[in-house]
């Protein structure tokens, strides 16, 4: 066996990749918008409440894409193990798994997962990865990305911070080879709500191409976030428009700067947080520019390491591979 099927199943997206088990090379990909939320709604609509049937219902969705992939690559994938991470192990997923408690070993050795041999699931052994919880927070998916970001041969001593920007950004705190804590920031979701559904929506306008003016107004938003009450600072977006201080497109980036700046400002030394050996920014190209810029405005660039977009795209695969190999070695 030299391949495995990598399924990254989020709330609103589904991604299946056939990958080389030895090199992590992606051989084929199938993407759909059949996220966990819509799939769970379809299962609920079927009226079937049996947990085993629920697992099978979700698995059949994956196998439909496996069959499409077989046709596209013109080869049989029978017997290829399937690894699933993300929201598939949540309360609205294919099987609800308990969260792994912190600390989490960065080599994936203590991650919780459910493993079914092929005899129970048809043509594929299935490894379903669970999420992680702290005393007050939870995550599913980022833990697998984190494990995939870590090079087991590098020095992971000391205190480090990994930032995963997104709808619900995660800040994961690392110490001596373990994730010891993390925090979730609703940055992306709050930005969408304010820019699309609040009174501020008429004062902002998205522009596809990032310009110098956009970064200037974004930096202004980051600066204004420092030491501010966010609920008060957000109203400046409205007065920026009323007083003709910023155009709608500039105001859009100003609002983004306020929110991202609010997310990141606690990392400044004045907030008595640990001094990190390294701050790693883990995101694709779309958010990279804004988070890198904000960290620079806040004086945090000197210890910043940025994973490139391709590396982050493959992080889930690398993390899943680590966990799968540990299970296969136990068999």
Short mmCIF file of N, CA, C and O in Angstrom, two decimals, residues 160-229:
data_model
loop_
_atom_site.label_atom_id
_atom_site.label_comp_id
_atom_site.label_asym_id
_atom_site.label_seq_id
_atom_site.Cartn_x
_atom_site.Cartn_y
_atom_site.Cartn_z
N UNK A 160 6.07 28.72 21.67
CA UNK A 160 5.79 29.19 20.33
C UNK A 160 4.29 29.41 20.18
O UNK A 160 3.49 28.86 20.95
N UNK A 161 3.94 30.19 19.18
CA UNK A 161 2.53 30.46 18.90
C UNK A 161 2.26 30.17 17.42
O UNK A 161 3.02 30.62 16.55
N UNK A 162 1.19 29.42 17.16
CA UNK A 162 0.75 29.16 15.79
C UNK A 162 -0.60 29.84 15.60
O UNK A 162 -1.54 29.61 16.37
N UNK A 163 -0.68 30.68 14.57
CA UNK A 163 -1.91 31.42 14.27
C UNK A 163 -2.54 30.86 13.00
O UNK A 163 -1.90 30.81 11.95
N UNK A 164 -3.80 30.43 13.11
CA UNK A 164 -4.56 29.91 11.98
C UNK A 164 -5.71 30.87 11.71
O UNK A 164 -6.78 30.75 12.31
N UNK A 165 -5.53 31.86 10.83
CA UNK A 165 -6.60 32.82 10.55
C UNK A 165 -7.78 32.15 9.83
O UNK A 165 -7.62 31.13 9.16
N UNK A 166 -8.95 32.76 9.98
CA UNK A 166 -10.12 32.23 9.28
C UNK A 166 -11.41 32.78 9.86
O UNK A 166 -11.41 33.78 10.59
N UNK A 167 -12.51 32.12 9.54
CA UNK A 167 -13.81 32.52 10.08
C UNK A 167 -13.75 32.54 11.60
O UNK A 167 -14.20 33.50 12.25
N UNK A 168 -13.19 31.48 12.17
CA UNK A 168 -12.93 31.39 13.60
C UNK A 168 -11.43 31.16 13.77
O UNK A 168 -10.96 30.02 13.78
N UNK A 169 -10.67 32.24 13.87
CA UNK A 169 -9.21 32.13 13.97
C UNK A 169 -8.81 31.41 15.24
O UNK A 169 -9.42 31.58 16.30
N UNK A 170 -7.73 30.62 15.12
CA UNK A 170 -7.20 29.90 16.27
C UNK A 170 -5.78 30.37 16.57
O UNK A 170 -4.95 30.48 15.67
N UNK A 171 -5.52 30.63 17.84
CA UNK A 171 -4.17 30.87 18.32
C UNK A 171 -3.81 29.67 19.21
O UNK A 171 -4.43 29.47 20.25
N UNK A 172 -2.83 28.89 18.77
CA UNK A 172 -2.47 27.67 19.49
C UNK A 172 -1.10 27.87 20.12
O UNK A 172 -0.12 28.18 19.44
N UNK A 173 -1.04 27.67 21.43
CA UNK A 173 0.17 27.93 22.20
C UNK A 173 0.94 26.62 22.40
O UNK A 173 0.38 25.62 22.86
N UNK A 174 2.22 26.66 22.05
CA UNK A 174 3.07 25.47 22.04
C UNK A 174 4.17 25.63 23.08
O UNK A 174 4.79 26.70 23.19
N UNK A 175 4.41 24.56 23.83
CA UNK A 175 5.53 24.55 24.76
C UNK A 175 6.13 23.16 24.81
O UNK A 175 5.44 22.19 25.10
N UNK A 176 7.42 23.09 24.50
CA UNK A 176 8.19 21.85 24.61
C UNK A 176 7.51 20.67 23.92
O UNK A 176 7.31 19.60 24.51
N UNK A 177 7.12 20.87 22.68
CA UNK A 177 6.60 19.76 21.88
C UNK A 177 5.16 19.41 22.09
O UNK A 177 4.69 18.38 21.61
N UNK A 178 4.41 20.26 22.81
CA UNK A 178 2.99 20.01 23.05
C UNK A 178 2.18 21.29 22.87
O UNK A 178 2.66 22.39 23.18
N UNK A 179 0.95 21.14 22.39
CA UNK A 179 0.00 22.25 22.41
C UNK A 179 -0.58 22.30 23.81
O UNK A 179 -1.18 21.33 24.29
N UNK A 180 -0.39 23.42 24.48
CA UNK A 180 -0.79 23.53 25.89
C UNK A 180 -2.07 24.35 26.08
O UNK A 180 -2.72 24.24 27.12
N UNK A 181 -2.41 25.18 25.10
CA UNK A 181 -3.62 26.00 25.21
C UNK A 181 -3.93 26.57 23.83
O UNK A 181 -3.09 26.56 22.93
N UNK A 182 -5.14 27.05 23.66
CA UNK A 182 -5.50 27.73 22.42
C UNK A 182 -6.69 28.63 22.68
O UNK A 182 -7.42 28.47 23.66
N UNK A 183 -6.87 29.59 21.78
CA UNK A 183 -7.99 30.52 21.88
C UNK A 183 -8.61 30.69 20.50
O UNK A 183 -7.91 30.72 19.49
N UNK A 184 -9.93 30.84 20.49
CA UNK A 184 -10.66 31.06 19.24
C UNK A 184 -11.13 32.51 19.18
O UNK A 184 -11.64 33.05 20.16
N UNK A 185 -10.96 33.13 18.01
CA UNK A 185 -11.40 34.50 17.77
C UNK A 185 -12.36 34.49 16.59
O UNK A 185 -12.02 34.00 15.51
N UNK A 186 -13.55 35.03 16.77
CA UNK A 186 -14.58 35.01 15.72
C UNK A 186 -14.37 36.16 14.73
O UNK A 186 -15.31 36.82 14.31
N UNK A 187 -13.15 36.36 14.33
CA UNK A 187 -12.78 37.51 13.50
C UNK A 187 -13.48 37.51 12.16
O UNK A 187 -14.11 38.50 11.76
N UNK A 188 -13.36 36.41 11.43
CA UNK A 188 -13.95 36.35 10.09
C UNK A 188 -15.47 36.42 10.11
O UNK A 188 -16.08 37.10 9.28
N UNK A 189 -16.08 35.73 11.07
CA UNK A 189 -17.54 35.74 11.14
C UNK A 189 -18.06 37.12 11.52
O UNK A 189 -19.05 37.60 10.96
N UNK A 190 -17.41 37.76 12.48
CA UNK A 190 -17.84 39.09 12.89
C UNK A 190 -17.66 40.10 11.76
O UNK A 190 -18.52 40.98 11.54
N UNK A 191 -16.57 39.97 11.00
CA UNK A 191 -16.36 40.85 9.86
C UNK A 191 -17.48 40.71 8.83
O UNK A 191 -18.00 41.70 8.32
N UNK A 192 -17.87 39.46 8.56
CA UNK A 192 -18.96 39.22 7.60
C UNK A 192 -20.27 39.82 8.10
O UNK A 192 -21.01 40.45 7.32
N UNK A 193 -20.56 39.65 9.37
CA UNK A 193 -21.81 40.18 9.92
C UNK A 193 -21.83 41.70 9.86
O UNK A 193 -22.83 42.32 9.45
N UNK A 194 -20.75 42.33 10.27
CA UNK A 194 -20.71 43.79 10.31
C UNK A 194 -20.71 44.40 8.91
O UNK A 194 -21.37 45.41 8.66
N UNK A 195 -19.97 43.80 7.99
CA UNK A 195 -19.84 44.38 6.66
C UNK A 195 -21.03 44.07 5.75
O UNK A 195 -21.23 44.75 4.74
N UNK A 196 -21.82 43.05 6.11
CA UNK A 196 -22.93 42.65 5.23
C UNK A 196 -24.31 42.87 5.83
O UNK A 196 -25.28 43.05 5.10
N UNK A 197 -24.43 42.85 7.19
CA UNK A 197 -25.76 42.86 7.78
C UNK A 197 -25.99 43.97 8.81
O UNK A 197 -27.10 44.09 9.32
N UNK A 198 -24.97 44.74 9.12
CA UNK A 198 -25.15 45.78 10.14
C UNK A 198 -25.33 47.15 9.48
O UNK A 198 -25.30 47.29 8.26
N UNK A 199 -25.49 48.16 10.30
CA UNK A 199 -25.60 49.53 9.79
C UNK A 199 -24.35 49.96 9.03
O UNK A 199 -24.36 50.87 8.21
N UNK A 200 -23.24 49.27 9.31
CA UNK A 200 -21.97 49.59 8.65
C UNK A 200 -21.93 49.12 7.20
O UNK A 200 -21.06 49.55 6.44
N UNK A 201 -22.85 48.25 6.82
CA UNK A 201 -22.79 47.65 5.48
C UNK A 201 -22.89 48.70 4.36
O UNK A 201 -22.33 48.51 3.28
N UNK A 202 -23.60 49.80 4.63
CA UNK A 202 -23.76 50.84 3.60
C UNK A 202 -22.53 51.74 3.51
O UNK A 202 -22.45 52.58 2.61
N UNK A 203 -21.58 51.56 4.42
CA UNK A 203 -20.40 52.43 4.45
C UNK A 203 -19.14 51.73 3.95
O UNK A 203 -18.07 52.35 3.93
N UNK A 204 -19.26 50.46 3.57
CA UNK A 204 -18.09 49.70 3.13
C UNK A 204 -18.38 49.04 1.78
O UNK A 204 -19.53 48.76 1.45
N UNK A 205 -17.30 48.78 1.05
CA UNK A 205 -17.44 48.12 -0.25
C UNK A 205 -16.16 47.35 -0.55
O UNK A 205 -15.06 47.92 -0.46
N UNK A 206 -16.32 46.09 -0.89
CA UNK A 206 -15.16 45.25 -1.16
C UNK A 206 -14.55 45.57 -2.52
O UNK A 206 -15.27 45.80 -3.49
N UNK A 207 -13.23 45.57 -2.56
CA UNK A 207 -12.51 45.74 -3.82
C UNK A 207 -11.60 44.54 -3.99
O UNK A 207 -10.85 44.18 -3.08
N UNK A 208 -11.67 43.91 -5.16
CA UNK A 208 -10.96 42.65 -5.36
C UNK A 208 -9.45 42.81 -5.27
O UNK A 208 -8.76 41.99 -4.68
N UNK A 209 -8.90 43.84 -5.87
CA UNK A 209 -7.46 44.02 -5.91
C UNK A 209 -6.98 44.88 -4.74
O UNK A 209 -7.48 45.98 -4.53
N UNK A 210 -6.03 44.36 -3.99
CA UNK A 210 -5.49 45.09 -2.85
C UNK A 210 -4.56 46.19 -3.35
O UNK A 210 -3.60 45.94 -4.09
N UNK A 211 -4.82 47.42 -2.94
CA UNK A 211 -4.03 48.57 -3.38
C UNK A 211 -3.25 49.15 -2.21
O UNK A 211 -3.43 48.76 -1.05
N UNK A 212 -2.38 50.11 -2.52
CA UNK A 212 -1.64 50.81 -1.48
C UNK A 212 -2.59 51.54 -0.53
O UNK A 212 -2.40 51.54 0.70
N UNK A 213 -3.65 52.14 -1.09
CA UNK A 213 -4.65 52.83 -0.26
C UNK A 213 -5.33 51.86 0.69
O UNK A 213 -5.63 52.20 1.84
N UNK A 214 -5.58 50.64 0.19
CA UNK A 214 -6.24 49.64 1.02
C UNK A 214 -5.37 49.28 2.21
O UNK A 214 -5.84 49.21 3.36
N UNK A 215 -4.09 49.06 1.98
CA UNK A 215 -3.19 48.73 3.08
C UNK A 215 -3.02 49.90 4.03
O UNK A 215 -2.89 49.70 5.24
N UNK A 216 -3.05 51.11 3.50
CA UNK A 216 -2.92 52.29 4.36
C UNK A 216 -4.10 52.37 5.33
O UNK A 216 -3.92 52.60 6.53
N UNK A 217 -5.31 52.19 4.80
CA UNK A 217 -6.49 52.25 5.67
C UNK A 217 -6.56 51.02 6.58
O UNK A 217 -7.03 51.12 7.72
N UNK A 218 -6.08 49.88 6.10
CA UNK A 218 -6.02 48.69 6.95
C UNK A 218 -5.09 48.93 8.14
O UNK A 218 -5.43 48.63 9.29
N UNK A 219 -3.91 49.48 7.87
CA UNK A 219 -2.96 49.77 8.95
C UNK A 219 -3.55 50.76 9.95
O UNK A 219 -3.34 50.62 11.16
N UNK A 220 -4.30 51.74 9.44
CA UNK A 220 -4.95 52.70 10.33
C UNK A 220 -5.93 51.99 11.25
O UNK A 220 -6.01 52.29 12.45
N UNK A 221 -6.68 51.03 10.71
CA UNK A 221 -7.60 50.26 11.53
C UNK A 221 -6.89 49.47 12.60
O UNK A 221 -7.33 49.39 13.75
N UNK A 222 -5.75 48.86 12.24
CA UNK A 222 -4.97 48.10 13.22
C UNK A 222 -4.50 49.03 14.34
O UNK A 222 -4.61 48.70 15.54
N UNK A 223 -3.97 50.19 13.98
CA UNK A 223 -3.48 51.14 14.98
C UNK A 223 -4.62 51.59 15.90
O UNK A 223 -4.44 51.71 17.12
N UNK A 224 -5.78 51.85 15.31
CA UNK A 224 -6.92 52.32 16.12
C UNK A 224 -7.48 51.22 17.02
O UNK A 224 -8.21 51.51 17.98
N UNK A 225 -7.16 49.97 16.73
CA UNK A 225 -7.66 48.87 17.56
C UNK A 225 -6.90 48.75 18.87
O UNK A 225 -7.43 48.23 19.86
N UNK A 226 -5.66 49.22 18.87
CA UNK A 226 -4.79 49.03 20.04
C UNK A 226 -5.31 49.84 21.22
O UNK A 226 -5.46 51.05 21.15
N UNK A 227 -5.59 49.15 22.28
CA UNK A 227 -6.07 49.80 23.49
C UNK A 227 -7.50 50.29 23.42
O UNK A 227 -7.97 50.97 24.33
N UNK A 228 -8.21 49.95 22.35
CA UNK A 228 -9.58 50.45 22.17
C UNK A 228 -10.61 49.42 22.62
O UNK A 228 -10.33 48.22 22.67
N UNK A 229 -11.79 49.93 22.91
CA UNK A 229 -12.94 49.07 23.11
C UNK A 229 -13.52 48.80 21.72
O UNK A 229 -13.93 49.73 21.02
#
